[in-house]
Amino acid sequence: MKAVFDGNRAYITDISYISLKDTLDCGQCFRWKECEDKSWEGIVKGEFCSALTEGDALILEGITEESFWGLWCDYFDLERDYKALINTFSQDELLRRACLYAPGIRLLKQDPWEAFISFIISQNNNITRIRGLIEKLCFEYGEKKNKGYAFPTPKALADVSVNEYSSLGFGYRAEYLSTASKAVASGEFSLDELISLSTEEAKKRLMQIKGIGPKVADCVLLFGLGKMECCPADVWMKRVLAAYGGKLPPCTKGAEGPAQQFLFHYVRNNPGALDL
DNA sequence: CGCCAGGCTTCTA
DNA sequence: TAGAAGCATGGC
């Protein structure tokens, strides 16, 4: 990867193919918005970014060189060789088709706290509504930025009552949000400490939070902590796993998370893909 | 109206 | 330990 900086703009080349559309609208994150000119605007950890592609180059605008190295390079997983990854995945036929369908997907390394809250909201919910609910959460309790709102801090969400969450439409997840945000804000539960634990221990710890089961825990570990071996199994992935006879093929070893993301996106948009 | 959505908690056998 | 009911909401 090469990055050239010019003011508030980073011009990034020598990366394997990236599609912003497939990456930012494949159900792993919920906050990015596509503009009319096909660029994407997002706020991560309070930092704004406008992203667009130009041929094989990725352009990030509204950022600093410091935030690129400290945040965005990692966020977009720019150092990973996705071409090699897809080659390996393609040993399996279903995965090969999934990678062919959306070869520009990247596994985002998101803010652990945002992933933690977002995927609590995601349970038994559809992506359109998840986006709307998170949007409301940021508008109501997030810090106003030049463009849009930052994701609310643990303290901001800990101060919200269960009734308030309910009136915003969070349904039975209102109570989960309340207790989860209080646990983090008080320091009783530390997302940072999860990094030092084994994946198995971290998952157990996450599942001690009311409202977090195996699937949401896997999402937090994969999307928030970069645990690439985690494979969240929602209703779509359960169908995929059933087609595989219970587990992903050996060629996904160590990268079950990214494999899962290609498969999830593929079957959700091509429900007939599993009928073959 | 019923069914479904990036599921979880609780109850039951 | 496995399986099913109940849960809020909105789109279809």
Short mmCIF file of C-alpha atoms (C1' of nucleotides) in Angstrom, two decimals:
data_model
loop_
_atom_site.label_atom_id
_atom_site.label_comp_id
_atom_site.label_asym_id
_atom_site.label_seq_id
_atom_site.Cartn_x
_atom_site.Cartn_y
_atom_site.Cartn_z
CA MET A 1 0.00 0.00 0.00
CA LYS A 2 1.12 3.51 -0.78
CA ALA A 3 -0.43 6.67 0.63
CA VAL A 4 0.19 10.19 -0.59
CA PHE A 5 -1.12 13.11 1.41
CA ASP A 6 -2.21 16.49 0.15
CA GLY A 7 -3.80 18.72 2.75
CA ASN A 8 -6.86 16.93 4.10
CA ARG A 9 -6.73 14.27 1.43
CA ALA A 10 -5.11 10.85 1.25
CA TYR A 11 -4.57 9.16 -2.09
CA ILE A 12 -4.08 5.45 -1.55
CA THR A 13 -2.78 3.02 -4.16
CA ASP A 14 -1.28 -0.46 -4.32
CA ILE A 15 -4.14 -2.04 -2.44
CA SER A 16 -6.22 -4.97 -3.59
CA TYR A 17 -9.59 -4.10 -5.06
CA ILE A 18 -12.01 -2.30 -2.76
CA SER A 19 -15.67 -1.48 -3.35
CA LEU A 20 -17.02 1.12 -0.96
CA LYS A 21 -20.59 0.17 -1.82
CA ASP A 22 -20.05 -3.52 -1.02
CA THR A 23 -17.94 -2.77 2.04
CA LEU A 24 -20.10 -0.08 3.64
CA ASP A 25 -23.49 -1.50 2.70
CA CYS A 26 -23.12 -5.21 3.39
CA GLY A 27 -24.52 -5.29 6.91
CA GLN A 28 -21.30 -5.04 8.92
CA CYS A 29 -21.71 -1.32 9.69
CA PHE A 30 -24.76 0.89 9.75
CA ARG A 31 -23.76 4.53 9.68
CA TRP A 32 -22.10 5.36 6.33
CA LYS A 33 -24.12 7.30 3.79
CA GLU A 34 -23.72 7.34 0.05
CA CYS A 35 -23.77 10.79 -1.56
CA GLU A 36 -25.07 11.65 -5.02
CA ASP A 37 -21.55 11.66 -6.43
CA LYS A 38 -21.07 8.08 -5.15
CA SER A 39 -18.71 9.12 -2.40
CA TRP A 40 -19.41 7.90 1.14
CA GLU A 41 -19.52 9.95 4.32
CA GLY A 42 -18.96 8.52 7.76
CA ILE A 43 -17.94 9.38 11.29
CA VAL A 44 -15.83 6.90 13.25
CA LYS A 45 -14.61 7.56 16.77
CA GLY A 46 -15.74 11.15 16.29
CA GLU A 47 -13.63 11.59 13.15
CA PHE A 48 -15.27 12.53 9.88
CA CYS A 49 -14.24 11.01 6.56
CA SER A 50 -15.42 11.23 2.98
CA ALA A 51 -14.36 8.20 0.95
CA LEU A 52 -14.39 7.61 -2.78
CA THR A 53 -12.66 5.40 -5.29
CA GLU A 54 -10.98 6.41 -8.52
CA GLY A 55 -9.96 3.43 -10.58
CA ASP A 56 -7.91 1.21 -8.28
CA ALA A 57 -7.19 4.08 -5.90
CA LEU A 58 -8.96 4.89 -2.68
CA ILE A 59 -9.30 8.55 -1.75
CA LEU A 60 -10.06 9.70 1.77
CA GLU A 61 -10.96 13.35 2.25
CA GLY A 62 -11.48 15.49 5.31
CA ILE A 63 -8.90 13.56 7.29
CA THR A 64 -5.36 14.18 8.49
CA GLU A 65 -2.23 12.17 7.86
CA GLU A 66 -2.18 11.42 11.55
CA SER A 67 -5.74 10.07 11.59
CA PHE A 68 -5.00 7.98 8.52
CA TRP A 69 -2.21 6.11 10.28
CA GLY A 70 -3.98 6.14 13.62
CA LEU A 71 -7.45 5.15 12.45
CA TRP A 72 -8.47 4.86 8.81
CA CYS A 73 -5.72 2.56 7.54
CA ASP A 74 -6.70 0.07 10.19
CA TYR A 75 -10.43 0.74 9.81
CA PHE A 76 -10.46 -0.13 6.11
CA ASP A 77 -8.04 -3.04 6.67
CA LEU A 78 -5.78 -1.63 3.97
CA GLU A 79 -2.71 -3.72 4.76
CA ARG A 80 -4.39 -7.08 4.19
CA ASP A 81 -3.94 -8.91 0.89
CA TYR A 82 -7.55 -9.56 -0.10
CA LYS A 83 -6.54 -10.92 -3.47
CA ALA A 84 -4.68 -13.74 -1.74
CA LEU A 85 -7.56 -14.21 0.69
CA ILE A 86 -10.09 -14.57 -2.12
CA ASN A 87 -7.80 -16.96 -3.95
CA THR A 88 -7.72 -19.18 -0.90
CA PHE A 89 -11.48 -18.94 -0.35
CA SER A 90 -12.11 -19.83 -3.97
CA GLN A 91 -11.10 -23.43 -3.35
CA ASP A 92 -14.68 -23.79 -2.20
CA GLU A 93 -17.37 -23.40 -4.86
CA LEU A 94 -20.01 -21.46 -2.90
CA LEU A 95 -17.36 -19.14 -1.50
CA ARG A 96 -15.88 -18.70 -4.94
CA ARG A 97 -19.24 -17.49 -6.21
CA ALA A 98 -19.72 -15.27 -3.16
CA CYS A 99 -16.32 -13.62 -3.71
CA LEU A 100 -17.09 -13.21 -7.39
CA TYR A 101 -20.39 -11.53 -6.54
CA ALA A 102 -18.79 -8.82 -4.37
CA PRO A 103 -14.98 -9.03 -4.57
CA GLY A 104 -14.52 -5.56 -3.09
CA ILE A 105 -15.77 -6.32 0.41
CA ARG A 106 -13.39 -5.53 3.25
CA LEU A 107 -13.77 -6.54 6.85
CA LEU A 108 -13.90 -3.24 8.70
CA LYS A 109 -12.12 -2.80 12.02
CA GLN A 110 -14.74 -0.76 13.83
CA ASP A 111 -14.94 1.04 17.13
CA PRO A 112 -15.53 -1.71 19.73
CA TRP A 113 -18.00 0.40 21.68
CA GLU A 114 -20.03 1.29 18.60
CA ALA A 115 -20.08 -2.36 17.50
CA PHE A 116 -21.09 -3.43 21.01
CA ILE A 117 -24.17 -1.17 21.05
CA SER A 118 -25.00 -1.52 17.36
CA PHE A 119 -25.16 -5.29 17.42
CA ILE A 120 -27.25 -5.36 20.58
CA ILE A 121 -29.72 -3.31 18.57
CA SER A 122 -29.37 -5.62 15.58
CA GLN A 123 -30.87 -8.71 17.20
CA ASN A 124 -34.05 -10.03 15.59
CA ASN A 125 -34.16 -6.87 13.51
CA ASN A 126 -33.69 -6.01 9.85
CA ILE A 127 -30.85 -3.89 8.53
CA THR A 128 -33.03 -0.99 7.36
CA ARG A 129 -34.52 -0.60 10.80
CA ILE A 130 -31.17 -1.07 12.54
CA ARG A 131 -29.79 1.85 10.53
CA GLY A 132 -32.76 4.01 11.45
CA LEU A 133 -32.51 3.24 15.14
CA ILE A 134 -28.77 3.92 15.29
CA GLU A 135 -29.33 7.14 13.37
CA LYS A 136 -31.82 8.23 16.03
CA LEU A 137 -29.41 7.26 18.79
CA CYS A 138 -26.66 9.44 17.31
CA PHE A 139 -28.98 12.35 16.60
CA GLU A 140 -30.39 12.34 20.12
CA TYR A 141 -27.28 11.64 22.16
CA GLY A 142 -24.22 12.03 19.93
CA GLU A 143 -21.98 15.05 19.72
CA LYS A 144 -22.77 17.34 16.80
CA LYS A 145 -20.00 17.47 14.21
CA ASN A 146 -19.66 19.57 11.10
CA LYS A 147 -21.43 16.88 9.13
CA GLY A 148 -23.69 14.64 11.16
CA TYR A 149 -23.27 13.29 14.64
CA ALA A 150 -20.68 11.22 16.43
CA PHE A 151 -21.70 7.92 17.95
CA PRO A 152 -22.77 8.65 21.55
CA THR A 153 -20.28 8.06 24.35
CA PRO A 154 -20.86 5.36 27.01
CA LYS A 155 -21.64 8.06 29.54
CA ALA A 156 -24.20 9.72 27.26
CA LEU A 157 -26.04 6.44 26.75
CA ALA A 158 -25.78 5.43 30.38
CA ASP A 159 -27.78 8.55 31.27
CA VAL A 160 -30.69 7.56 29.02
CA SER A 161 -33.64 5.94 30.78
CA VAL A 162 -35.26 2.70 29.68
CA ASN A 163 -38.47 4.62 28.99
CA GLU A 164 -36.61 7.02 26.75
CA TYR A 165 -35.14 4.16 24.74
CA SER A 166 -38.58 2.61 24.48
CA SER A 167 -40.18 5.79 23.23
CA LEU A 168 -37.53 5.98 20.50
CA GLY A 169 -38.65 2.59 19.23
CA PHE A 170 -36.00 0.23 20.57
CA GLY A 171 -38.63 -2.21 21.74
CA TYR A 172 -37.53 -4.90 24.15
CA ARG A 173 -33.89 -3.95 23.51
CA ALA A 174 -34.39 -0.78 25.57
CA GLU A 175 -33.52 -2.59 28.77
CA TYR A 176 -30.48 -4.22 27.17
CA LEU A 177 -29.14 -0.85 26.02
CA SER A 178 -29.60 0.65 29.43
CA THR A 179 -27.79 -2.04 31.38
CA ALA A 180 -25.05 -2.51 28.77
CA SER A 181 -24.18 1.18 28.53
CA LYS A 182 -24.22 1.54 32.31
CA ALA A 183 -21.87 -1.42 32.65
CA VAL A 184 -19.36 0.17 30.27
CA ALA A 185 -19.71 3.74 31.55
CA SER A 186 -19.16 2.65 35.14
CA GLY A 187 -16.04 0.71 34.23
CA GLU A 188 -17.60 -2.49 35.50
CA PHE A 189 -17.27 -3.90 31.97
CA SER A 190 -14.18 -3.02 29.94
CA LEU A 191 -14.17 -3.52 26.20
CA ASP A 192 -10.45 -2.71 26.13
CA GLU A 193 -9.66 -5.61 28.43
CA LEU A 194 -11.24 -8.05 25.98
CA ILE A 195 -8.28 -7.63 23.67
CA SER A 196 -5.91 -9.26 26.15
CA LEU A 197 -8.18 -12.27 26.60
CA SER A 198 -8.40 -15.33 24.40
CA THR A 199 -11.26 -15.20 21.92
CA GLU A 200 -13.09 -17.86 23.88
CA GLU A 201 -12.72 -16.00 27.18
CA ALA A 202 -13.69 -12.68 25.60
CA LYS A 203 -16.83 -14.25 24.18
CA LYS A 204 -17.80 -15.67 27.57
CA ARG A 205 -17.26 -12.28 29.13
CA LEU A 206 -19.41 -10.52 26.52
CA MET A 207 -22.20 -13.05 27.01
CA GLN A 208 -22.41 -12.11 30.67
CA ILE A 209 -24.05 -8.88 29.52
CA LYS A 210 -27.81 -9.21 29.39
CA GLY A 211 -28.95 -9.08 25.78
CA ILE A 212 -25.70 -10.43 24.36
CA GLY A 213 -25.77 -14.02 23.18
CA PRO A 214 -23.34 -15.98 20.99
CA LYS A 215 -24.20 -14.19 17.76
CA VAL A 216 -23.91 -10.61 19.03
CA ALA A 217 -20.75 -11.55 20.92
CA ASP A 218 -19.20 -12.87 17.72
CA CYS A 219 -20.13 -9.64 15.92
CA VAL A 220 -18.44 -7.52 18.57
CA LEU A 221 -15.34 -9.71 18.49
CA LEU A 222 -15.15 -9.76 14.70
CA PHE A 223 -16.20 -6.25 13.73
CA GLY A 224 -15.00 -4.40 16.82
CA LEU A 225 -11.94 -6.30 17.96
CA GLY A 226 -10.73 -7.77 14.67
CA LYS A 227 -11.00 -11.40 15.78
CA MET A 228 -10.97 -12.80 12.27
CA GLU A 229 -11.73 -16.37 13.32
CA CYS A 230 -15.20 -15.42 14.61
CA CYS A 231 -18.16 -16.38 12.46
CA PRO A 232 -21.41 -14.72 13.57
CA ALA A 233 -24.33 -17.01 12.75
CA ASP A 234 -27.54 -15.08 12.11
CA VAL A 235 -30.54 -16.56 10.30
CA TRP A 236 -28.79 -16.22 6.92
CA MET A 237 -25.48 -17.72 8.00
CA LYS A 238 -27.33 -20.59 9.69
CA ARG A 239 -28.75 -21.48 6.28
CA VAL A 240 -25.25 -21.27 4.79
CA LEU A 241 -23.75 -23.40 7.55
CA ALA A 242 -26.52 -25.96 7.13
CA ALA A 243 -25.61 -26.19 3.44
CA TYR A 244 -22.01 -26.86 4.49
CA GLY A 245 -23.11 -29.56 6.90
CA GLY A 246 -22.48 -27.48 10.02
CA LYS A 247 -19.19 -25.66 9.56
CA LEU A 248 -17.27 -23.57 7.09
CA PRO A 249 -14.85 -25.34 4.72
CA PRO A 250 -11.15 -25.73 5.72
CA CYS A 251 -9.98 -23.03 3.28
CA THR A 252 -11.49 -20.40 5.59
CA LYS A 253 -9.33 -21.36 8.57
CA GLY A 254 -8.22 -18.33 10.53
CA ALA A 255 -10.32 -16.04 8.35
CA GLU A 256 -13.80 -17.38 9.07
CA GLY A 257 -15.01 -13.84 9.74
CA PRO A 258 -14.21 -12.39 6.32
CA ALA A 259 -15.49 -15.60 4.67
CA GLN A 260 -18.71 -15.20 6.61
CA GLN A 261 -19.07 -11.63 5.34
CA PHE A 262 -18.73 -12.63 1.68
CA LEU A 263 -21.23 -15.46 2.18
CA PHE A 264 -23.69 -13.38 4.18
CA HIS A 265 -23.79 -10.63 1.58
CA TYR A 266 -24.09 -13.12 -1.26
CA VAL A 267 -26.95 -15.24 0.03
CA ARG A 268 -28.88 -12.31 1.43
CA ASN A 269 -28.95 -10.75 -2.03
CA ASN A 270 -29.29 -14.07 -3.85
CA PRO A 271 -31.59 -16.21 -1.72
CA GLY A 272 -31.68 -18.88 -4.43
CA ALA A 273 -27.92 -19.41 -4.21
CA LEU A 274 -28.34 -22.19 -1.66
CA ASP A 275 -30.93 -24.13 -3.64
CA LEU A 276 -28.37 -25.52 -6.05
"C1'" DC B 1 -54.00 -10.37 8.82
"C1'" DG B 2 -49.34 -13.26 9.28
"C1'" DC B 3 -44.42 -13.58 8.42
"C1'" DC B 4 -39.80 -11.96 8.82
"C1'" DA B 5 -35.57 -9.52 10.45
"C1'" DG B 6 -27.31 -9.90 11.37
"C1'" DG B 7 -31.41 -13.29 18.60
"C1'" DC B 8 -31.87 -13.43 23.38
"C1'" DT B 9 -34.02 -14.71 27.85
"C1'" DT B 10 -36.78 -17.70 30.15
"C1'" DC B 11 -39.38 -21.65 30.82
"C1'" DT B 12 -40.17 -26.62 30.19
"C1'" DA B 13 -39.34 -31.51 29.60
"C1'" DT C 1 -29.05 -30.20 27.44
"C1'" DA C 2 -32.34 -29.33 23.89
"C1'" DG C 3 -36.36 -27.13 22.25
"C1'" DA C 4 -39.98 -23.78 22.19
"C1'" DA C 5 -42.59 -19.61 23.75
"C1'" DG C 6 -42.39 -14.70 24.24
"C1'" DC C 7 -40.61 -10.55 23.08
"C1'" DA C 8 -41.19 -4.75 20.30
"C1'" DT C 9 -41.24 -2.78 16.02
"C1'" DG C 10 -42.01 -1.89 11.15
"C1'" DG C 11 -41.95 -3.48 6.20
"C1'" DC C 12 -44.19 -6.34 3.22
#
